[in-house]
Amino acid sequence: MPRSERRLLHGTLDTLILKTLSHGALHGYAIARWIEERTGDAILVEEGSLYPALYRLEKRGLLESDWGLSELERRAKFYRLTERGEEALERDTAEWLRFSAAVTSILAPGR
Amino acid sequence: MTGSGGKGRRDRAGRVVRPSVEREVDEEFGHHLEMRIRDLVAAGWTRDDAEREARRRFGDVDRLKADCRELGTRRDVEMNRRLWWDEVRQDLGYALRQLRRAPSFALVTVLTLAIAIGANVAVFSVVQGVVLAPLPYPEPDRLSVLWTRYLPPSGFDIEKFVLSGVEALDIREESETLSEVGIYYAGSRALTGDDASAERVRVGFYSADVLPALGVAPLLGRWFTEEETLPEGPDVTILSHGLWTDRFGADPDIVDRSILMNGVPTRVVGVMPRGFSFPSETRAWLPAGLDRSNQGGRASHGYLVVARRAPGVSQADLDAELAVIADRWAAEYEHNVAHFPWSQTLHTETVADAPRVLAVLMSAVGLVLLIACVNIANLLMARGERRHAEVAVRRTLGADRTRITRQLATESLVLAAVAALVGLALAAGSLRAIFALDPEALPRLDQVQMNGTVLAFTVGLTGLTAMLFGILPAYLAGRRSVTTLAGSAARSIGSRRSAGLRQLLVTSEVALSLVVVILAGLVVRSFDALTDTDPRMEPDDLLTFSITLPESAYPEVEEVPYEWSRMLDELRAIPGVTAVSASTNLPFQGTGQWDFQLDDRPPRADGETAWNAGISQVAPDYFETMGIPVLDGRALTREDVRDGPLVSVVSESMASRFWPGQRVIGKRFGYEIEEDSVAWMTIVGLVPDPVTRNLAAEPYPHVYVPHMQSGISTYFVPRTMQVALRMGTSAESVLPAVRSRMEAFDADLPLYEVRTMDEIVSVSLAGPRVTSNLLGAFALIALLLAAVGIYGVISYSVAGRTREIGVRVALGAEGREIARQILAEGARPVVLGVVLGLGAAWFASRLVETLLYGVEPTDPLTFTALPLLLVSVGVIASLLPALRATRVPPTEALRE
C-alpha cells in the first residue's frame, strides 16, 4: 500500500472508530462488525489492523478501556470515548465534511 | 453487547487491575477470533472452515500482536504520566483550597517564610555578584596582582606595599611564569576646553602591557605601543566609555582628535568598551613613561602590577618564582632586605574583605531560615492534629499513605513557593534600599543583580525549605492516620510523643536564634566601638575638595606655594567660613610615607631600611581648621615662611616611637634632598595621630610640615592639595560662593572630590555599618520568630489542657499555681536551648573574629546579656498563655 493512501486510511479509520463508539462502549469485534457493515472491506482490509489503531487512540487519551464480560461470557476489553475523544470526533467530522465538500465540488460540480 | 466496564479484578483502592500488555493483546485477539468463528458457524460454515476464514480475515496475527504490544506499553507509560499529573493537579487544587480555608495560618506561614527566604536570596545575590561572578576579563583566573611586604625599622609590618619601578621591571624581565606584566599607577588630570566646564578625572598611567594582560580590546582605536610608554613619549591617551560619552558626546571620530589634559594637547588613540574601568573609577589612561633610566633607587616605591600568568601556571608557581627573585635581590642589593614580593589573584584582590563579611551574613540568614522552618513545622504539626479526622476519612476512602504524605508535601511546596515569590520581591526591594544608602559598603556592588543564578538558588532553596519544614509533619500525619483507626488509646500516646517533639523544636529554635543574636551582638558592639573611636579631629562642619595646579598654567614651581596661599586667602573672605587651610592629604584618605634621618642618631646603615613616617604638607591654620588639638608646643603659622627656620609638628606615635619618654619639642629629623644634603626640621609642636584610612586602622607616626617650606626642593612642591573649610553654616549654602571665588581665581581649575568631612568619615564606616545593620536586623527577626514559636507551642499545649486545668481549678488549685507550672513548662526547653546555643555561639564567634574591632569574640557582656534576653523573651512568650489558662472558668472547661 502506498504511504499516502495508508496515512489517509489511518486518519479515516481513527475517525470511524471514534464515530462507532459515540453511542456507547463496545469491544473490538463489535467495532469491526460495525465498520464492516457500513463500508464493506473498503476501509478495514484486514480486521486485525483495527487493534493497533485502538491502542494508538488509547495512548493518545481519546479512548479508554475496561474489562467486562462479552456475550460469549468471556472477558473482553470494552472501549469508550473520553471527553477528549468526543472533541476529536467533532473536530475530525467537521474537517472531513469541509474537505469532502471541497473535493466533491471539483470532481462532480452540480451534484 | 452491553459490556459495562469495571467487572475486572480490583485492588484495595478500588482500581481495576489490568492484565499485562502481553496477556491483554492475546486475550483481545482470541476474543475477536472466537466471536468471528461463532458468527461464521451460525451462517453455516463448518468449524474448521470458520477457523481458517476468521484467521484469514484477521490478517498477520504475529505482526499485529507485536505492533499492539509496543503501542500498549507506550500507552501505559503515557497513562501513568497523565495519572501522575492529574494527581499533582488535584493536590495543588486541594492545597490551595486548604490554605484559603485557613487564611490566618496561610498569612503567618507565608510571611515568616517570605522574610527568611527573602533575606537568604538578598544575601546570596550579593555573594553572587560580588564574589562568584567572574571578573569581566577573558580567562580571569589567570590574572594576578603583585605586592611587596615592607618591614620598616619603625617596627611596622606593612603586608601590602607597592613595588618600586625597578623591582617591577626586574620581575617583568625575569619572570617565566608570567606571560604579561602590566605596570601602572593612578593619578588625576584636569580636562579643559571642548566647550565643557573644567573637570578633574582619575587617570591610570599604564605600561604597554597592562591592556594585553587584562586582555580587553579597545572599542575604538588601539592600545598604547611599547614606544609610547617609554619616558619622554608622545602625549597620547585612551578614554573610558563613560568619559567618551559624557564629555565628547560619543563622537565616533574621537580617535586622533586632540584634547586638553592639564592644559597639554593630548591625542586620543583609543576608547575602551563600556564597563571597563581599571583601576576602579578611572576615566582615562596615559602612558606610564617608565624604564630603568628614570627610576630612583630600588626603594622608591609607587607601582602597582597586574599580570597574566602563562597557561597552566598556578598562583603557587608564581609565588615560588617570586620567592626566588626576592632571594636574589637580598643577595645582590643590601638595601632590599626588607622587600618580599608576593602575589594574589586579581579576584582575591578585588573582592577583598567581602567573602569574610558575606560568610557571616550568609550563615546568619541560613540560621534565620532554619528557625523559620522550625516555626512552620510546629504550626503544621499542630494543624495536622486538628486535621486528624480529615486524614482518616481520606484514608478510608482509599487514599494510601504515600498519597497522604504526597498531598501534605504538595501543601508545603505551595506554601514555600508562594513565600519565595513574596521573598524575591522583598529581597529586590531591600537590597536596593540598603546599598543605595551605602554604595561603598562592598566592592563590585554594581554587579549585584537578580539573574539566572539567583533564581536557580531561590528555586533550590524553596524546595529545600519545603522539605525541611514539611517532612516531619508529613511523616507524623502518615503514622497518625494508622493510630487513629486503631483506636483512641494509641492516639493519646501519639500526641504525648508529639508534645515532646514540639518541646524539642522550641529548644532548637532558641539555640539557633541565640547563635544569630550573639553573632549580631558582637558585630554591633564592634561597630559601636568603631564609631566611638576618637577621630582625633572635629569632622563636623568641614567642607573639603581637591585642587591641582597643573604645570601648563603654573610653570614656575617656586611660585606654586604662593599661589596656594593666595587661593586660601580668597576663600577665607567668604562669609560663613570661619577657617580655611589645605593639606596634601587629609585624614581618612591614606597617606604617603617619606624616609628620614634623625640627627641624634647615626644614619641608617646600608642593609637597614630607613625610618619613615606619614607626611602632610599643610597650609597655615591647619590644626585650627581641622579641630586637631595641639598637645605641646605650637601650631604651624604664617610666620613659618619659606626662608625661615625649617619646622615641623609631629604626631604622638612619632614622638613615642623615636623619643620615648622625652619631650620632642626641639628635636630634629631630616629629609635627604640630594646626595649628602639633608634638610633638618626642628619639631615645634605635638598633635594626636591622624586617622590614616579608617577608625580601625592602627595609628602610624606622622609629621606635618609647612607647605611654604616645600621650596627646599622642587620635588617637594605640592601641585595637588585638599582644601578644608570650616563653616558656620551648611555646605550647600557655602559651596556656590566657593565655586565663584575659585572661578575668579582661575576658571580652568576644576574643584574635585567635593565632600564634607562627615561624608568622608561615613564612607570609611560604610562596610562595617552595613554588616552591623544587616546582622542586627537578622537577629531581630530570629528573636521575633523564636518568640512567636514559643508562644505558639505553649498556647497550643494550654488549649489542649483546658479540661485538665478546669478540673484542677474546680478541685481548688490556685490560679497562680497553675500559671507557675505552665511557665516552668515553657521555661524548660528555653533554658536548655540557651545552654546549647551558648555552646554553639562560642564556636561560631570565631567566624566573626576578624570582623571585630575593640570587642573580644568571647565578649563577656554579649555572652551574658543576650542569653538573659532570650530567656526573658521565652518567659514573656509563655506568660500570655499561662495567664489565659488561669482565667478559664471551670464550668466552661469541664463542659468541653
PDB file of N, CA and C in Angstrom, chain A residues 1-56:
ATOM      1  N   MET A   1       0.853  -1.196   0.000  1.00  0.00           N
ATOM      2  CA  MET A   1       0.000   0.000   0.000  1.00  0.00           C
ATOM      3  C   MET A   1       0.885   1.241   0.000  1.00  0.00           C
ATOM      4  N   PRO A   2       0.637   2.204  -0.918  1.00  0.00           N
ATOM      5  CA  PRO A   2       1.457   3.419  -0.904  1.00  0.00           C
ATOM      6  C   PRO A   2       1.279   4.170   0.418  1.00  0.00           C
ATOM      7  N   ARG A   3       2.289   4.870   0.762  1.00  0.00           N
ATOM      8  CA  ARG A   3       2.339   5.533   2.049  1.00  0.00           C
ATOM      9  C   ARG A   3       1.196   6.531   2.251  1.00  0.00           C
ATOM     10  N   SER A   4       0.962   7.347   1.221  1.00  0.00           N
ATOM     11  CA  SER A   4      -0.037   8.403   1.380  1.00  0.00           C
ATOM     12  C   SER A   4      -1.417   7.803   1.625  1.00  0.00           C
ATOM     13  N   GLU A   5      -1.696   6.714   0.860  1.00  0.00           N
ATOM     14  CA  GLU A   5      -3.003   6.075   0.996  1.00  0.00           C
ATOM     15  C   GLU A   5      -3.187   5.531   2.406  1.00  0.00           C
ATOM     16  N   ARG A   6      -2.080   4.918   2.896  1.00  0.00           N
ATOM     17  CA  ARG A   6      -2.141   4.332   4.232  1.00  0.00           C
ATOM     18  C   ARG A   6      -2.422   5.417   5.280  1.00  0.00           C
ATOM     19  N   ARG A   7      -1.751   6.580   5.095  1.00  0.00           N
ATOM     20  CA  ARG A   7      -1.953   7.638   6.086  1.00  0.00           C
ATOM     21  C   ARG A   7      -3.392   8.124   6.048  1.00  0.00           C
ATOM     22  N   LEU A   8      -3.891   8.266   4.841  1.00  0.00           N
ATOM     23  CA  LEU A   8      -5.280   8.697   4.698  1.00  0.00           C
ATOM     24  C   LEU A   8      -6.191   7.703   5.401  1.00  0.00           C
ATOM     25  N   LEU A   9      -5.899   6.387   5.177  1.00  0.00           N
ATOM     26  CA  LEU A   9      -6.731   5.342   5.779  1.00  0.00           C
ATOM     27  C   LEU A   9      -6.636   5.383   7.293  1.00  0.00           C
ATOM     28  N   HIS A  10      -5.396   5.551   7.805  1.00  0.00           N
ATOM     29  CA  HIS A  10      -5.211   5.675   9.248  1.00  0.00           C
ATOM     30  C   HIS A  10      -6.144   6.685   9.838  1.00  0.00           C
ATOM     31  N   GLY A  11      -6.063   7.898   9.284  1.00  0.00           N
ATOM     32  CA  GLY A  11      -6.858   9.003   9.799  1.00  0.00           C
ATOM     33  C   GLY A  11      -8.337   8.675   9.725  1.00  0.00           C
ATOM     34  N   THR A  12      -8.742   8.094   8.566  1.00  0.00           N
ATOM     35  CA  THR A  12     -10.156   7.785   8.369  1.00  0.00           C
ATOM     36  C   THR A  12     -10.601   6.709   9.340  1.00  0.00           C
ATOM     37  N   LEU A  13      -9.749   5.691   9.493  1.00  0.00           N
ATOM     38  CA  LEU A  13     -10.098   4.595  10.392  1.00  0.00           C
ATOM     39  C   LEU A  13     -10.267   5.122  11.813  1.00  0.00           C
ATOM     40  N   ASP A  14      -9.330   5.965  12.245  1.00  0.00           N
ATOM     41  CA  ASP A  14      -9.412   6.536  13.592  1.00  0.00           C
ATOM     42  C   ASP A  14     -10.741   7.247  13.784  1.00  0.00           C
ATOM     43  N   THR A  15     -11.094   8.077  12.817  1.00  0.00           N
ATOM     44  CA  THR A  15     -12.337   8.840  12.933  1.00  0.00           C
ATOM     45  C   THR A  15     -13.545   7.909  12.976  1.00  0.00           C
ATOM     46  N   LEU A  16     -13.501   6.878  12.138  1.00  0.00           N
ATOM     47  CA  LEU A  16     -14.621   5.933  12.122  1.00  0.00           C
ATOM     48  C   LEU A  16     -14.752   5.224  13.467  1.00  0.00           C
ATOM     49  N   ILE A  17     -13.609   4.853  14.058  1.00  0.00           N
ATOM     50  CA  ILE A  17     -13.659   4.193  15.369  1.00  0.00           C
ATOM     51  C   ILE A  17     -14.306   5.103  16.396  1.00  0.00           C
ATOM     52  N   LEU A  18     -13.901   6.371  16.373  1.00  0.00           N
ATOM     53  CA  LEU A  18     -14.481   7.323  17.326  1.00  0.00           C
ATOM     54  C   LEU A  18     -15.983   7.404  17.112  1.00  0.00           C
ATOM     55  N   LYS A  19     -16.388   7.452  15.834  1.00  0.00           N
ATOM     56  CA  LYS A  19     -17.817   7.548  15.498  1.00  0.00           C
ATOM     57  C   LYS A  19     -18.566   6.323  16.036  1.00  0.00           C
ATOM     58  N   THR A  20     -17.974   5.152  15.813  1.00  0.00           N
ATOM     59  CA  THR A  20     -18.573   3.911  16.265  1.00  0.00           C
ATOM     60  C   THR A  20     -18.868   3.928  17.755  1.00  0.00           C
ATOM     61  N   LEU A  21     -17.887   4.513  18.486  1.00  0.00           N
ATOM     62  CA  LEU A  21     -18.002   4.474  19.944  1.00  0.00           C
ATOM     63  C   LEU A  21     -18.845   5.618  20.484  1.00  0.00           C
ATOM     64  N   SER A  22     -19.328   6.515  19.597  1.00  0.00           N
ATOM     65  CA  SER A  22     -20.047   7.688  20.090  1.00  0.00           C
ATOM     66  C   SER A  22     -21.393   7.303  20.708  1.00  0.00           C
ATOM     67  N   HIS A  23     -21.840   6.059  20.453  1.00  0.00           N
ATOM     68  CA  HIS A  23     -23.139   5.664  21.034  1.00  0.00           C
ATOM     69  C   HIS A  23     -22.977   4.859  22.300  1.00  0.00           C
ATOM     70  N   GLY A  24     -21.729   4.447  22.628  1.00  0.00           N
ATOM     71  CA  GLY A  24     -21.534   3.677  23.860  1.00  0.00           C
ATOM     72  C   GLY A  24     -20.326   2.773  23.740  1.00  0.00           C
ATOM     73  N   ALA A  25     -20.043   2.069  24.839  1.00  0.00           N
ATOM     74  CA  ALA A  25     -18.852   1.226  24.885  1.00  0.00           C
ATOM     75  C   ALA A  25     -19.042  -0.034  24.044  1.00  0.00           C
ATOM     76  N   LEU A  26     -17.990  -0.440  23.326  1.00  0.00           N
ATOM     77  CA  LEU A  26     -18.019  -1.654  22.505  1.00  0.00           C
ATOM     78  C   LEU A  26     -16.696  -2.370  22.630  1.00  0.00           C
ATOM     79  N   HIS A  27     -16.712  -3.722  22.375  1.00  0.00           N
ATOM     80  CA  HIS A  27     -15.423  -4.400  22.309  1.00  0.00           C
ATOM     81  C   HIS A  27     -14.947  -4.421  20.860  1.00  0.00           C
ATOM     82  N   GLY A  28     -13.697  -4.859  20.667  1.00  0.00           N
ATOM     83  CA  GLY A  28     -13.049  -4.759  19.366  1.00  0.00           C
ATOM     84  C   GLY A  28     -13.866  -5.395  18.250  1.00  0.00           C
ATOM     85  N   TYR A  29     -14.373  -6.624  18.463  1.00  0.00           N
ATOM     86  CA  TYR A  29     -15.084  -7.330  17.399  1.00  0.00           C
ATOM     87  C   TYR A  29     -16.326  -6.556  16.970  1.00  0.00           C
ATOM     88  N   ALA A  30     -17.023  -6.000  17.967  1.00  0.00           N
ATOM     89  CA  ALA A  30     -18.239  -5.243  17.660  1.00  0.00           C
ATOM     90  C   ALA A  30     -17.911  -4.022  16.813  1.00  0.00           C
ATOM     91  N   ILE A  31     -16.775  -3.390  17.138  1.00  0.00           N
ATOM     92  CA  ILE A  31     -16.365  -2.211  16.359  1.00  0.00           C
ATOM     93  C   ILE A  31     -16.090  -2.642  14.909  1.00  0.00           C
ATOM     94  N   ALA A  32     -15.378  -3.761  14.769  1.00  0.00           N
ATOM     95  CA  ALA A  32     -15.038  -4.256  13.438  1.00  0.00           C
ATOM     96  C   ALA A  32     -16.302  -4.538  12.635  1.00  0.00           C
ATOM     97  N   ARG A  33     -17.269  -5.189  13.278  1.00  0.00           N
ATOM     98  CA  ARG A  33     -18.516  -5.525  12.587  1.00  0.00           C
ATOM     99  C   ARG A  33     -19.240  -4.263  12.127  1.00  0.00           C
ATOM    100  N   TRP A  34     -19.263  -3.281  13.017  1.00  0.00           N
ATOM    101  CA  TRP A  34     -19.992  -2.036  12.740  1.00  0.00           C
ATOM    102  C   TRP A  34     -19.412  -1.369  11.494  1.00  0.00           C
ATOM    103  N   ILE A  35     -18.066  -1.317  11.450  1.00  0.00           N
ATOM    104  CA  ILE A  35     -17.415  -0.658  10.315  1.00  0.00           C
ATOM    105  C   ILE A  35     -17.646  -1.485   9.041  1.00  0.00           C
ATOM    106  N   GLU A  36     -17.529  -2.796   9.176  1.00  0.00           N
ATOM    107  CA  GLU A  36     -17.689  -3.717   8.060  1.00  0.00           C
ATOM    108  C   GLU A  36     -19.075  -3.566   7.432  1.00  0.00           C
ATOM    109  N   GLU A  37     -20.085  -3.533   8.295  1.00  0.00           N
ATOM    110  CA  GLU A  37     -21.455  -3.450   7.804  1.00  0.00           C
ATOM    111  C   GLU A  37     -21.676  -2.199   6.980  1.00  0.00           C
ATOM    112  N   ARG A  38     -20.974  -1.119   7.352  1.00  0.00           N
ATOM    113  CA  ARG A  38     -21.230   0.151   6.669  1.00  0.00           C
ATOM    114  C   ARG A  38     -20.280   0.415   5.508  1.00  0.00           C
ATOM    115  N   THR A  39     -19.080  -0.184   5.517  1.00  0.00           N
ATOM    116  CA  THR A  39     -18.109   0.182   4.464  1.00  0.00           C
ATOM    117  C   THR A  39     -17.625  -1.023   3.673  1.00  0.00           C
ATOM    118  N   GLY A  40     -18.116  -2.224   3.947  1.00  0.00           N
ATOM    119  CA  GLY A  40     -17.575  -3.415   3.295  1.00  0.00           C
ATOM    120  C   GLY A  40     -16.120  -3.556   3.721  1.00  0.00           C
ATOM    121  N   ASP A  41     -15.243  -3.968   2.802  1.00  0.00           N
ATOM    122  CA  ASP A  41     -13.840  -4.038   3.226  1.00  0.00           C
ATOM    123  C   ASP A  41     -13.018  -2.899   2.614  1.00  0.00           C
ATOM    124  N   ALA A  42     -13.726  -1.762   2.301  1.00  0.00           N
ATOM    125  CA  ALA A  42     -13.023  -0.617   1.736  1.00  0.00           C
ATOM    126  C   ALA A  42     -12.010  -0.048   2.729  1.00  0.00           C
ATOM    127  N   ILE A  43     -12.364  -0.033   3.978  1.00  0.00           N
ATOM    128  CA  ILE A  43     -11.501   0.580   4.983  1.00  0.00           C
ATOM    129  C   ILE A  43     -10.728  -0.494   5.730  1.00  0.00           C
ATOM    130  N   LEU A  44     -11.441  -1.481   6.234  1.00  0.00           N
ATOM    131  CA  LEU A  44     -10.828  -2.492   7.076  1.00  0.00           C
ATOM    132  C   LEU A  44     -10.445  -3.680   6.216  1.00  0.00           C
ATOM    133  N   VAL A  45      -9.296  -3.566   5.522  1.00  0.00           N
ATOM    134  CA  VAL A  45      -8.875  -4.624   4.614  1.00  0.00           C
ATOM    135  C   VAL A  45      -8.607  -5.904   5.402  1.00  0.00           C
ATOM    136  N   GLU A  46      -7.856  -5.759   6.482  1.00  0.00           N
ATOM    137  CA  GLU A  46      -7.750  -6.909   7.374  1.00  0.00           C
ATOM    138  C   GLU A  46      -8.259  -6.490   8.747  1.00  0.00           C
ATOM    139  N   GLU A  47      -9.085  -7.306   9.344  1.00  0.00           N
ATOM    140  CA  GLU A  47      -9.764  -6.928  10.583  1.00  0.00           C
ATOM    141  C   GLU A  47      -8.773  -6.583  11.702  1.00  0.00           C
ATOM    142  N   GLY A  48      -7.641  -7.339  11.723  1.00  0.00           N
ATOM    143  CA  GLY A  48      -6.658  -7.151  12.791  1.00  0.00           C
ATOM    144  C   GLY A  48      -6.084  -5.756  12.849  1.00  0.00           C
ATOM    145  N   SER A  49      -6.051  -5.053  11.701  1.00  0.00           N
ATOM    146  CA  SER A  49      -5.432  -3.723  11.699  1.00  0.00           C
ATOM    147  C   SER A  49      -6.245  -2.742  12.542  1.00  0.00           C
ATOM    148  N   LEU A  50      -7.440  -3.144  12.953  1.00  0.00           N
ATOM    149  CA  LEU A  50      -8.243  -2.319  13.848  1.00  0.00           C
ATOM    150  C   LEU A  50      -7.508  -2.107  15.185  1.00  0.00           C
ATOM    151  N   TYR A  51      -6.827  -3.178  15.630  1.00  0.00           N
ATOM    152  CA  TYR A  51      -6.314  -3.135  17.003  1.00  0.00           C
ATOM    153  C   TYR A  51      -5.165  -2.140  17.226  1.00  0.00           C
ATOM    154  N   PRO A  52      -4.162  -2.120  16.321  1.00  0.00           N
ATOM    155  CA  PRO A  52      -3.143  -1.079  16.528  1.00  0.00           C
ATOM    156  C   PRO A  52      -3.770   0.311  16.588  1.00  0.00           C
ATOM    157  N   ALA A  53      -4.813   0.530  15.770  1.00  0.00           N
ATOM    158  CA  ALA A  53      -5.482   1.831  15.792  1.00  0.00           C
ATOM    159  C   ALA A  53      -6.110   2.082  17.156  1.00  0.00           C
ATOM    160  N   LEU A  54      -6.742   1.045  17.725  1.00  0.00           N
ATOM    161  CA  LEU A  54      -7.367   1.200  19.049  1.00  0.00           C
ATOM    162  C   LEU A  54      -6.320   1.536  20.120  1.00  0.00           C
ATOM    163  N   TYR A  55      -5.165   0.817  20.066  1.00  0.00           N
ATOM    164  CA  TYR A  55      -4.118   1.055  21.069  1.00  0.00           C
ATOM    165  C   TYR A  55      -3.561   2.470  20.944  1.00  0.00           C
ATOM    166  N   ARG A  56      -3.428   2.881  19.663  1.00  0.00           N
ATOM    167  CA  ARG A  56      -2.879   4.224  19.452  1.00  0.00           C
ATOM    168  C   ARG A  56      -3.836   5.271  20.010  1.00  0.00           C
TER     169      ARG A  56
END
